[in-house]
Tab-separated table of C-alpha atoms in Angstrom:
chain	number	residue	atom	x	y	z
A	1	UNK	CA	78.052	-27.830	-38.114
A	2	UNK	CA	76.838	-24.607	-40.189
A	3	UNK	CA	77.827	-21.905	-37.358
A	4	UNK	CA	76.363	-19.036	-39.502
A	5	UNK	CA	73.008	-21.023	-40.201
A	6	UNK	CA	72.905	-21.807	-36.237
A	7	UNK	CA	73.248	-17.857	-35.413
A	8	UNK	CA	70.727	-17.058	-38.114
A	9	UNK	CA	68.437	-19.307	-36.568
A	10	UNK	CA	69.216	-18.066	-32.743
A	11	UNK	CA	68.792	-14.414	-34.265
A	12	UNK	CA	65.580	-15.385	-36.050
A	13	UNK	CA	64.040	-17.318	-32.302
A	14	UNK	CA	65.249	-14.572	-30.936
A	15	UNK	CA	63.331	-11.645	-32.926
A	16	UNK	CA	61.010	-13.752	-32.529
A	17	UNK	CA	60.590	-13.812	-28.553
A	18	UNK	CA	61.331	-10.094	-28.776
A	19	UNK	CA	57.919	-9.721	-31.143
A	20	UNK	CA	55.654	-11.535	-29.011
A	21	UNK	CA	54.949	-9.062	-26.165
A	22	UNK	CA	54.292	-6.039	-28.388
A	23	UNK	CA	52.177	-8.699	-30.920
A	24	UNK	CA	50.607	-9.388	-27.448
A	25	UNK	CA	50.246	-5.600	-26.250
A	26	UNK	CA	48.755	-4.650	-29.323
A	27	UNK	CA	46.121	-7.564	-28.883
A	28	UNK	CA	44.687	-6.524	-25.087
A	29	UNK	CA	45.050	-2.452	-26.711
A	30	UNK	CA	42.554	-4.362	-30.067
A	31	UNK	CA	40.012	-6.209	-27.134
A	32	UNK	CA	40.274	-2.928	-24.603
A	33	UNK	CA	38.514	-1.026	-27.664
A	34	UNK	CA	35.661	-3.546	-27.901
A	35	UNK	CA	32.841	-1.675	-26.258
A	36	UNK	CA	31.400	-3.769	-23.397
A	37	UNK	CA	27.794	-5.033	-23.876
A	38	UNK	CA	24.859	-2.935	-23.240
A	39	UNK	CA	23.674	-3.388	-19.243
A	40	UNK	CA	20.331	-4.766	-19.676
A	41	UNK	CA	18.848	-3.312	-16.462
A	42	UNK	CA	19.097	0.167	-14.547
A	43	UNK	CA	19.328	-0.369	-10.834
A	44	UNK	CA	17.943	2.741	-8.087
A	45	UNK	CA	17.924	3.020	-4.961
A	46	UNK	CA	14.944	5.490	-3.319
A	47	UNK	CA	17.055	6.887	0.162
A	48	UNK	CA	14.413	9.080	1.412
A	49	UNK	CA	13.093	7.466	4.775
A	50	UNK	CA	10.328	5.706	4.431
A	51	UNK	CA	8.345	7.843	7.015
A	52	UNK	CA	8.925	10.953	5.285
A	53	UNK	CA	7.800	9.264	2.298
A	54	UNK	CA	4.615	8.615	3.656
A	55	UNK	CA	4.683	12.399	5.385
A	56	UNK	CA	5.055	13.712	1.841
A	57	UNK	CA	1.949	12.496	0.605
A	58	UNK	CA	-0.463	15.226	1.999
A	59	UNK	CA	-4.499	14.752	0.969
A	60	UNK	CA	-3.265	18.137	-1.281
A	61	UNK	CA	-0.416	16.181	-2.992
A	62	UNK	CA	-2.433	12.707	-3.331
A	63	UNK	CA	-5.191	15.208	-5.201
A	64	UNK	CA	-3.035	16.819	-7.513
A	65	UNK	CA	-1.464	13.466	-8.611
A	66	UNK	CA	-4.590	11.938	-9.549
A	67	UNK	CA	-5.377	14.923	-11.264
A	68	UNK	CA	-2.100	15.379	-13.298
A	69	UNK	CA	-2.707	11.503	-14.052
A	70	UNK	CA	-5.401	11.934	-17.147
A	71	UNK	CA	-2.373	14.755	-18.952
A	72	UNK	CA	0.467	12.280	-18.044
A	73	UNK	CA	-1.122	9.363	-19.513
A	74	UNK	CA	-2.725	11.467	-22.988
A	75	UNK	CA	0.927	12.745	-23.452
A	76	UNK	CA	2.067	9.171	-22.681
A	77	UNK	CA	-0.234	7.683	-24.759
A	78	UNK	CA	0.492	10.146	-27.619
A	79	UNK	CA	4.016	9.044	-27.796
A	80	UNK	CA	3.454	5.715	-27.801
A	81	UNK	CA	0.752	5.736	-30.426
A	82	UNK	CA	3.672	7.560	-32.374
A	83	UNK	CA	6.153	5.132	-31.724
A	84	UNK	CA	3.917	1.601	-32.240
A	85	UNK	CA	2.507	2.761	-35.288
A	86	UNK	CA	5.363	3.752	-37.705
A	87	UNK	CA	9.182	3.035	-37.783
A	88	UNK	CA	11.177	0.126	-38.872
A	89	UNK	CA	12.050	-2.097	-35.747
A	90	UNK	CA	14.509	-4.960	-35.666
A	91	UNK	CA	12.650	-8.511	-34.178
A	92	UNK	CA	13.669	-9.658	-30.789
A	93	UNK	CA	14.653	-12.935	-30.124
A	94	UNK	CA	13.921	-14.363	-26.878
A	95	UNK	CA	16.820	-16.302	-25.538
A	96	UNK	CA	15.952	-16.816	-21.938
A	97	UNK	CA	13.639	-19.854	-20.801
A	98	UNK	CA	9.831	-19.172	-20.135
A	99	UNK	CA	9.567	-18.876	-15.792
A	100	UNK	CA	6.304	-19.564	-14.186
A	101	UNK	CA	5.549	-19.308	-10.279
A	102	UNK	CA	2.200	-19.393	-8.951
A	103	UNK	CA	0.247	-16.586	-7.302
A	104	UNK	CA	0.485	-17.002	-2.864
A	105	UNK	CA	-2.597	-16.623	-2.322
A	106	UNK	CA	-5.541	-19.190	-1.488
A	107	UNK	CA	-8.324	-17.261	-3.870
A	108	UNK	CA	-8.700	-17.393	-7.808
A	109	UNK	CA	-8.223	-13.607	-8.649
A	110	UNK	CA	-11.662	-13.478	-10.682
A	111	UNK	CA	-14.492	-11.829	-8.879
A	112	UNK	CA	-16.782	-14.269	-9.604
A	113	UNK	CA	-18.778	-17.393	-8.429
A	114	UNK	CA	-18.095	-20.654	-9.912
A	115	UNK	CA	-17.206	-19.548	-13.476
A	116	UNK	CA	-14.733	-22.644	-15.086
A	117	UNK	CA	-14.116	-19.663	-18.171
A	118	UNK	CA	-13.915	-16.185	-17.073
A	119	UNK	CA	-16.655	-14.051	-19.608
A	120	UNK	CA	-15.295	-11.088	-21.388
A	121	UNK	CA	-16.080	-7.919	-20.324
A	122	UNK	CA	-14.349	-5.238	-22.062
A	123	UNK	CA	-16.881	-2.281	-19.820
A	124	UNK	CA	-14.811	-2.368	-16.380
A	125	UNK	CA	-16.153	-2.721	-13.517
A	126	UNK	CA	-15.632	-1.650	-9.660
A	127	UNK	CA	-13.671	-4.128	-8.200
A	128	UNK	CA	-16.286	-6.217	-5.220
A	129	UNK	CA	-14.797	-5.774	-1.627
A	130	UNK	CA	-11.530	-3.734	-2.762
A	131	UNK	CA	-10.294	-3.923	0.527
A	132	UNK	CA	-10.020	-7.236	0.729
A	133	UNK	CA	-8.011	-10.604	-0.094
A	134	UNK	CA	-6.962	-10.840	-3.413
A	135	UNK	CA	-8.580	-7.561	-4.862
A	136	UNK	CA	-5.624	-5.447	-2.218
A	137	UNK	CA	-3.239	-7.850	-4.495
A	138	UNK	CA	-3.334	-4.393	-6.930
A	139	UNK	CA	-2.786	-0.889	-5.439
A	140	UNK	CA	-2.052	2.366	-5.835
A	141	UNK	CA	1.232	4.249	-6.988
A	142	UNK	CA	2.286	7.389	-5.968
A	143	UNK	CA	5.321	9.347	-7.072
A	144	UNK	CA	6.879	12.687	-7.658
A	145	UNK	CA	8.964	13.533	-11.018
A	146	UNK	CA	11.840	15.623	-11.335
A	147	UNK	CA	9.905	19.057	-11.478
A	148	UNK	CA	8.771	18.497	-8.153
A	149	UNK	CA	4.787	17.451	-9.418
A	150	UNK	CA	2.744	14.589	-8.365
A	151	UNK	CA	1.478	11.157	-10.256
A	152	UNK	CA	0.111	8.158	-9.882
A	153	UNK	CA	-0.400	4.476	-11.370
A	154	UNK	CA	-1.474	0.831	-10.392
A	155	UNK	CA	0.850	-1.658	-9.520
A	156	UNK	CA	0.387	-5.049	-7.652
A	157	UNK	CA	2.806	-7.376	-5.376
A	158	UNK	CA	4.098	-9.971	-7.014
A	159	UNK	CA	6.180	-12.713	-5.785
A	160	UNK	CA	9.714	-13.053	-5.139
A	161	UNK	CA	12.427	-14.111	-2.596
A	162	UNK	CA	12.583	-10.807	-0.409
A	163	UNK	CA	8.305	-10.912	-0.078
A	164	UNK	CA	8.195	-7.047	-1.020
A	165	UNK	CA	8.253	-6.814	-4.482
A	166	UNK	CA	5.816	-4.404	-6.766
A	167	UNK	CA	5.260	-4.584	-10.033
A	168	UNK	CA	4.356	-2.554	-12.510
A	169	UNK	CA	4.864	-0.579	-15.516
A	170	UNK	CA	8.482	1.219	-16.673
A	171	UNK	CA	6.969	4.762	-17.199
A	172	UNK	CA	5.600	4.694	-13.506
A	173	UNK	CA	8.975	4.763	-11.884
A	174	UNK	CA	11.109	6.155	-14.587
A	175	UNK	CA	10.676	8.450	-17.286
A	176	UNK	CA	12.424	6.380	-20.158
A	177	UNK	CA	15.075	9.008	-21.324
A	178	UNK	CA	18.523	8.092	-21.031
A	179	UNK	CA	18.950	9.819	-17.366
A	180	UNK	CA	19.491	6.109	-15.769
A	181	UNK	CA	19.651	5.681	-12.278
A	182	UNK	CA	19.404	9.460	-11.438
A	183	UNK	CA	15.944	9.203	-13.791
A	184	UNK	CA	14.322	6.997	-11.245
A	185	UNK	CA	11.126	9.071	-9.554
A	186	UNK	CA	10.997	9.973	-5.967
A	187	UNK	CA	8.697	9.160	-3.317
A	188	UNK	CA	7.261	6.636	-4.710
A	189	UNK	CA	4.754	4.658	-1.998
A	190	UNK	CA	2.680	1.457	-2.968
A	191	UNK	CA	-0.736	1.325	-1.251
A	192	UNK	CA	-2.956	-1.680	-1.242
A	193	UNK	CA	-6.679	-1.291	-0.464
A	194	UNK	CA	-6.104	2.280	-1.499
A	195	UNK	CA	-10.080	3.685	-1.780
A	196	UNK	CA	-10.960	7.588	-1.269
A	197	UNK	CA	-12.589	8.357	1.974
A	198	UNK	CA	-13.079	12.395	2.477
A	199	UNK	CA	-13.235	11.896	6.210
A	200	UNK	CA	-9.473	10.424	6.139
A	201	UNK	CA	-6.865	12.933	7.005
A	202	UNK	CA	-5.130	12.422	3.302
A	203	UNK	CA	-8.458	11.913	1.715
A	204	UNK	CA	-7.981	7.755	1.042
A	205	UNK	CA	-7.924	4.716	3.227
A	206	UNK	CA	-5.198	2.670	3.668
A	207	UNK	CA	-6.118	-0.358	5.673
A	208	UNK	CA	-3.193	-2.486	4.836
A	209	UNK	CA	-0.606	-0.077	5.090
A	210	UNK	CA	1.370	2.495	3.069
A	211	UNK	CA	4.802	0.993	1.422
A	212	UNK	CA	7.577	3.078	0.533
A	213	UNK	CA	9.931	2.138	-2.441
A	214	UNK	CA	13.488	1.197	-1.447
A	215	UNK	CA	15.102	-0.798	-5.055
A	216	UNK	CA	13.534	0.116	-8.378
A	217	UNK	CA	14.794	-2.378	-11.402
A	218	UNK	CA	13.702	-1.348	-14.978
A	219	UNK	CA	15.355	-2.666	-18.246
A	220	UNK	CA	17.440	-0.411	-20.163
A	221	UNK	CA	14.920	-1.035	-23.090
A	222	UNK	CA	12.788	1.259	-20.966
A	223	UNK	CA	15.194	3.758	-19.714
A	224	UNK	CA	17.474	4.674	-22.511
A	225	UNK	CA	15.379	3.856	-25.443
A	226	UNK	CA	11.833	4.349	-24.139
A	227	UNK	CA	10.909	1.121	-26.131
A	228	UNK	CA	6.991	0.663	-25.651
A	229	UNK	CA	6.862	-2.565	-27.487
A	230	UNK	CA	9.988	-4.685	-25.549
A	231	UNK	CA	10.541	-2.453	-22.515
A	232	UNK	CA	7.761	-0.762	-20.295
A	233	UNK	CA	7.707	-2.669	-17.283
A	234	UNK	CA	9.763	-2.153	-13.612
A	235	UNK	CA	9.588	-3.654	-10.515
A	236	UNK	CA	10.708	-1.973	-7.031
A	237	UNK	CA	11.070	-3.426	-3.506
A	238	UNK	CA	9.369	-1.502	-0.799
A	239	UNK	CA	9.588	-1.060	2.981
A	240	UNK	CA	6.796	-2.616	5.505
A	241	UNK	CA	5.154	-0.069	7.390
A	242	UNK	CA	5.188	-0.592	11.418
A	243	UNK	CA	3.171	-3.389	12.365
A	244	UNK	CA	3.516	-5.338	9.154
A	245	UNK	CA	6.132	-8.472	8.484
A	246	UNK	CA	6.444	-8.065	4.419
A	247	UNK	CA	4.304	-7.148	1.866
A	248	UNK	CA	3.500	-11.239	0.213
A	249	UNK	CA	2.511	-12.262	4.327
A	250	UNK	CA	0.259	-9.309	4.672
A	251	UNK	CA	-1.755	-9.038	1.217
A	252	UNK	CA	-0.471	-12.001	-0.618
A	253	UNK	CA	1.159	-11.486	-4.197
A	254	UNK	CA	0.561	-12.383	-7.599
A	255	UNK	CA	2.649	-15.198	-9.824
A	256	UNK	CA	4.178	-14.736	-13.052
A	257	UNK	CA	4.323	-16.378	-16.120
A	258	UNK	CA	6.927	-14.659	-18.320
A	259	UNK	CA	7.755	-15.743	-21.675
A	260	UNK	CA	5.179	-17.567	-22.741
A	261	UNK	CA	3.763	-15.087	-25.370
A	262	UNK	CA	1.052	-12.532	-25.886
A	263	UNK	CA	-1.839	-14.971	-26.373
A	264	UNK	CA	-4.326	-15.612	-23.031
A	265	UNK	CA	-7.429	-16.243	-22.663
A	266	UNK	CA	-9.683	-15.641	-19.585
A	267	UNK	CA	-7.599	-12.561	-18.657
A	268	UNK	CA	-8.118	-10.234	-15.921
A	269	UNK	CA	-6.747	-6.648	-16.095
A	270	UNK	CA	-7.484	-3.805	-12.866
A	271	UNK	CA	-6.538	-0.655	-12.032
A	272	UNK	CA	-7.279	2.640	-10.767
A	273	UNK	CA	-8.497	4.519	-13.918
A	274	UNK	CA	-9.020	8.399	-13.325
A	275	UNK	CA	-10.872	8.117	-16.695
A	276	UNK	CA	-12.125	5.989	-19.396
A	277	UNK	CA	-13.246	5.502	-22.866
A	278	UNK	CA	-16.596	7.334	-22.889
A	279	UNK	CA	-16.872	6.755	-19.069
A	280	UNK	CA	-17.064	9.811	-16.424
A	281	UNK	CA	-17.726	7.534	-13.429
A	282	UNK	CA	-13.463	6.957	-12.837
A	283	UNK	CA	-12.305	8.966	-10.548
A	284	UNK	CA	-8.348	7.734	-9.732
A	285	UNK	CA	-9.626	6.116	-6.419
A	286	UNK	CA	-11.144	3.175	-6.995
A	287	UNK	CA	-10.350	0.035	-8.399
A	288	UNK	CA	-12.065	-1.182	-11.523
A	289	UNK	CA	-11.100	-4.714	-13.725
A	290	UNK	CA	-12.126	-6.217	-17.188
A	291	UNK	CA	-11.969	-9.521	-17.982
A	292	UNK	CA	-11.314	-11.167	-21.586
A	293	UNK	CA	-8.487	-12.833	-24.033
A	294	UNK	CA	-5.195	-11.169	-24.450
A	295	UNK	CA	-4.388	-11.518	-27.994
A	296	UNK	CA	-0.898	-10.674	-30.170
A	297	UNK	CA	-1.076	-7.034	-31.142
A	298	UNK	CA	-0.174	-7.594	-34.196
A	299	UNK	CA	0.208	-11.418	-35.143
A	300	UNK	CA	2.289	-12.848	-37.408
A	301	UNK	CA	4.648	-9.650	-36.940
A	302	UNK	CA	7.901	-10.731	-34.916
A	303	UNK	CA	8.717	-7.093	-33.943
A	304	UNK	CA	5.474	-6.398	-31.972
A	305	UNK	CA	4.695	-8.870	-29.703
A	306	UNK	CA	2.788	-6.342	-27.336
A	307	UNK	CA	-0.194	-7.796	-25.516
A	308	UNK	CA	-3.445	-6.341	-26.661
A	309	UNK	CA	-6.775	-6.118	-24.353
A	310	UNK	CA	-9.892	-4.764	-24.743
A	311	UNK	CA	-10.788	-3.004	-21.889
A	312	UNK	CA	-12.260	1.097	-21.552
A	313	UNK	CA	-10.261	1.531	-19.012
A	314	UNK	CA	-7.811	4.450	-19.131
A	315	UNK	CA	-5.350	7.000	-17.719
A	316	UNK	CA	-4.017	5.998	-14.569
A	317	UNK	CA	-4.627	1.588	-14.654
A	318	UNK	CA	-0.870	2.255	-16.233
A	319	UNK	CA	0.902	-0.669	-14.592
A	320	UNK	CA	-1.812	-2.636	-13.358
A	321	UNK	CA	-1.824	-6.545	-13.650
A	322	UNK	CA	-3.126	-8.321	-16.189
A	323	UNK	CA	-3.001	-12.224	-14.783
A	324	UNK	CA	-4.838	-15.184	-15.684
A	325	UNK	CA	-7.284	-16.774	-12.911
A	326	UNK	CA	-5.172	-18.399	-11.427
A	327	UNK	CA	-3.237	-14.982	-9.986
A	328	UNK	CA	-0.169	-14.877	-12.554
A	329	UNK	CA	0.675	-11.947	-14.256
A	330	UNK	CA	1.773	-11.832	-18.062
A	331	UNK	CA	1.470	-8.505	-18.555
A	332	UNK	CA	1.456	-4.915	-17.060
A	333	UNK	CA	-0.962	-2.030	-18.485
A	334	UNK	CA	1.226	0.696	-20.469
A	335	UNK	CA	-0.703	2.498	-22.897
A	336	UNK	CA	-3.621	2.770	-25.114
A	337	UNK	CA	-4.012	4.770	-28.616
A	338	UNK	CA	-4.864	8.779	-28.746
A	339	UNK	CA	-6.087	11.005	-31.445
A	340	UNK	CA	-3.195	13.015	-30.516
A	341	UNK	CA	-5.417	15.416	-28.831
A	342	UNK	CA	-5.607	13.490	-25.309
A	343	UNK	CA	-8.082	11.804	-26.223
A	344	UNK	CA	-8.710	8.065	-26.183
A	345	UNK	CA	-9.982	6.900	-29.353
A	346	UNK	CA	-10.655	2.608	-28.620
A	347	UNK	CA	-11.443	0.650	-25.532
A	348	UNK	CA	-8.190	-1.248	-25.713
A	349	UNK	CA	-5.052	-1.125	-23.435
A	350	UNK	CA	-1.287	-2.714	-24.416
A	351	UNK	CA	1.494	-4.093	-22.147
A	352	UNK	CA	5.029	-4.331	-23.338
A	353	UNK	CA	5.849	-7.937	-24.230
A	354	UNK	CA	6.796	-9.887	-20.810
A	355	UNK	CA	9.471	-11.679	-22.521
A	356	UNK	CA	13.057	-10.983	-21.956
A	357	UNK	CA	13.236	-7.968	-20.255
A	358	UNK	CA	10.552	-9.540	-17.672
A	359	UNK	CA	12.132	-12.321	-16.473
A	360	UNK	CA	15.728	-10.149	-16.088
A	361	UNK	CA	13.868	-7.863	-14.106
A	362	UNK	CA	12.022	-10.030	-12.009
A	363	UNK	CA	15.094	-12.787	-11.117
A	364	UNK	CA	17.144	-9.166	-10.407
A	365	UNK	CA	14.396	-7.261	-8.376
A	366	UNK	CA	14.590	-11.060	-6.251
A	367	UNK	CA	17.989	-10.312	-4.638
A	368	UNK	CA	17.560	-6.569	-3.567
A	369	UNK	CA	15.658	-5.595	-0.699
């Protein structure tokens, strides 16, 4: 037996063993310094009780935020103009599975008769009966930014597990720059039915209640990078008034059908314009609609897969529904093109692609309450 040749060969196992743990230190130190993915959604909570919420919105404050609406949206609309029309993007691939659930409600969402193809009608219209099943589907958005002033937007109820579920656009609950969940806007409150009535103490009615926001869910798309063509849509879970069991029993709520592209036909968009493309007859307060095809912005372009509508309606239907007939949404109003003076220049409005980003928001906002 070769004793030295043993020893060298102990020595060597030996060095060896002694090796590993600092070859395995040096590994976790190597996967520590990976940075972790980027979270895909920002999560809020609004703490404010939901009675002072719907204290806060005097007929003074509900005035000024339909007001500041037509400047919020023109500066909005401005950026976004900016950002859609020049830059080099990267293409998105979608990687989750298309999700469809129908609309709870017992009513096609068209206002019409027996129409098997909904016309187009790019010159909106007052919505028939707005205070009634499924036109109270869509309502009003109030909030209050981080300089203390008032807004407003559309949004619409849409279904999920917890039955209180808005949605709407990303830019009506959070201003899309980088602040996270501290970003999220306050007093926000959801009202269906919403219509102006001067004789009402704040100025609007609100037969089926007013709902204060309690969860808000946006993609990170929309709140770090402010990305109009991917990102600008949010959901946020609200709180029944007395008297009322949950916001899908009481008004009903629209479907979804998320994934499936930007190309629909026999569309139908609403909102609560405060103006218009050439029009002077929207005043914030009433609900109006189009009806059409939603087509690819720009086909054939992998980057933009923004829905594109034509519809005159303008500054405030941010967030409103656009849904087939059949009451699911595909896509969520978010901005129009300016001349860069605040003024709109086409009768056409764009929602964020509902591809992705939808569908984590959405199968998120579903387990919050």
């Amino acid at each position: 037996m070769n004793i030295r040749a043993t020893r060298r060969a102990t020595a060597a196992a030996l060095l060896s063993l002694a090796l590993l743990p600092a070859t395995l230190a040096t590994a976790t130190v190597a996967q520590a310094e990976t940075p972790l993915p980027k979270p895909k959604l920002t999560i809020g909570k609004q703490t404010t009780d939901p009675q002072k919420v719907r204290d806060y919105w005097t007929a003074e404050r509900v005035s000024s935020a339909v007001a500041n609406e037509k400047k919020d949206q023109a500066d909005f609309d401005k950026k976004a103009t900016s950002a859609t029309q020049g830059g080099e993007r990267k293409a998105v691939k979608q990687t989750l599975p298309a999700q469809s659930v129908p609309a709870v409600t017992g009513k096609t969402l068209a206002p019409l008769a027996t129409a098997s193809v909904v016309p187009e009608m790019p010159h909106a219209q007052p919505v028939p009966f707005p205070q009634s099943q499924p036109a109270v589907l869509v309502g009003k958005i109030l909030f209050t930014a981080k300089d203390g002033t008032t807004h407003g937007c559309s949004g619409s109820s849409i279904v999920t597990a917890n039955k209180n579920t808005v949605w709407t656009a990303g830019h009506c609950i959070h201003p899309g720059d980088g602040t996270g969940a501290e970003g999220f806007y306050k007093n926000i409150l959801f009202i269906p039915g919403y219509k102006k009535n001067d004789m009402a103490p704040k100025g609007y009615d609100a037969p089926w209640g007013e709902w204060a926001a309690n969860a808000k869910v946006a993609p990170t798309a929309w709140t770090a990078d402010e990305d109009y063509f991917w990102g600008d849509m949010a959901a946020f879970t609200v709180t029944p008034p007395s008297g009322y069991t949950n916001l899908t029993d009481s008004v009903g709520a629209f479907g979804y059908k998320f994934g499936s592209g930007p190309d629909w036909p026999d569309i139908i968009d609403s909102g609560f314009p405060g103006d218009g493309y050439q029009r002077t007859d929207m005043d914030g307060y009433t609900q109006f609609y189009c009806t059409g095809n939603a087509e690819d912005a720009t086909p054939f372009f992998p980057v933009d897969d923004r829905l594109k509508f034509d519809c005159d309606m303008g500054h405030g239907a941010s967030g409103g529904p656009m849904s087939t007939p059949e009451g699911q949404i595909v896509g969520a109003n978010s901005h129009g093109i300016d001349d860069g003076a605040g003024n709109i220049v086409e009768p056409v409005l764009y929602s964020s692609a509902h591809a992705d980003n939808a569908i984590d928001v959405i199968n998120r906002i579903g387990t919050l309450s």
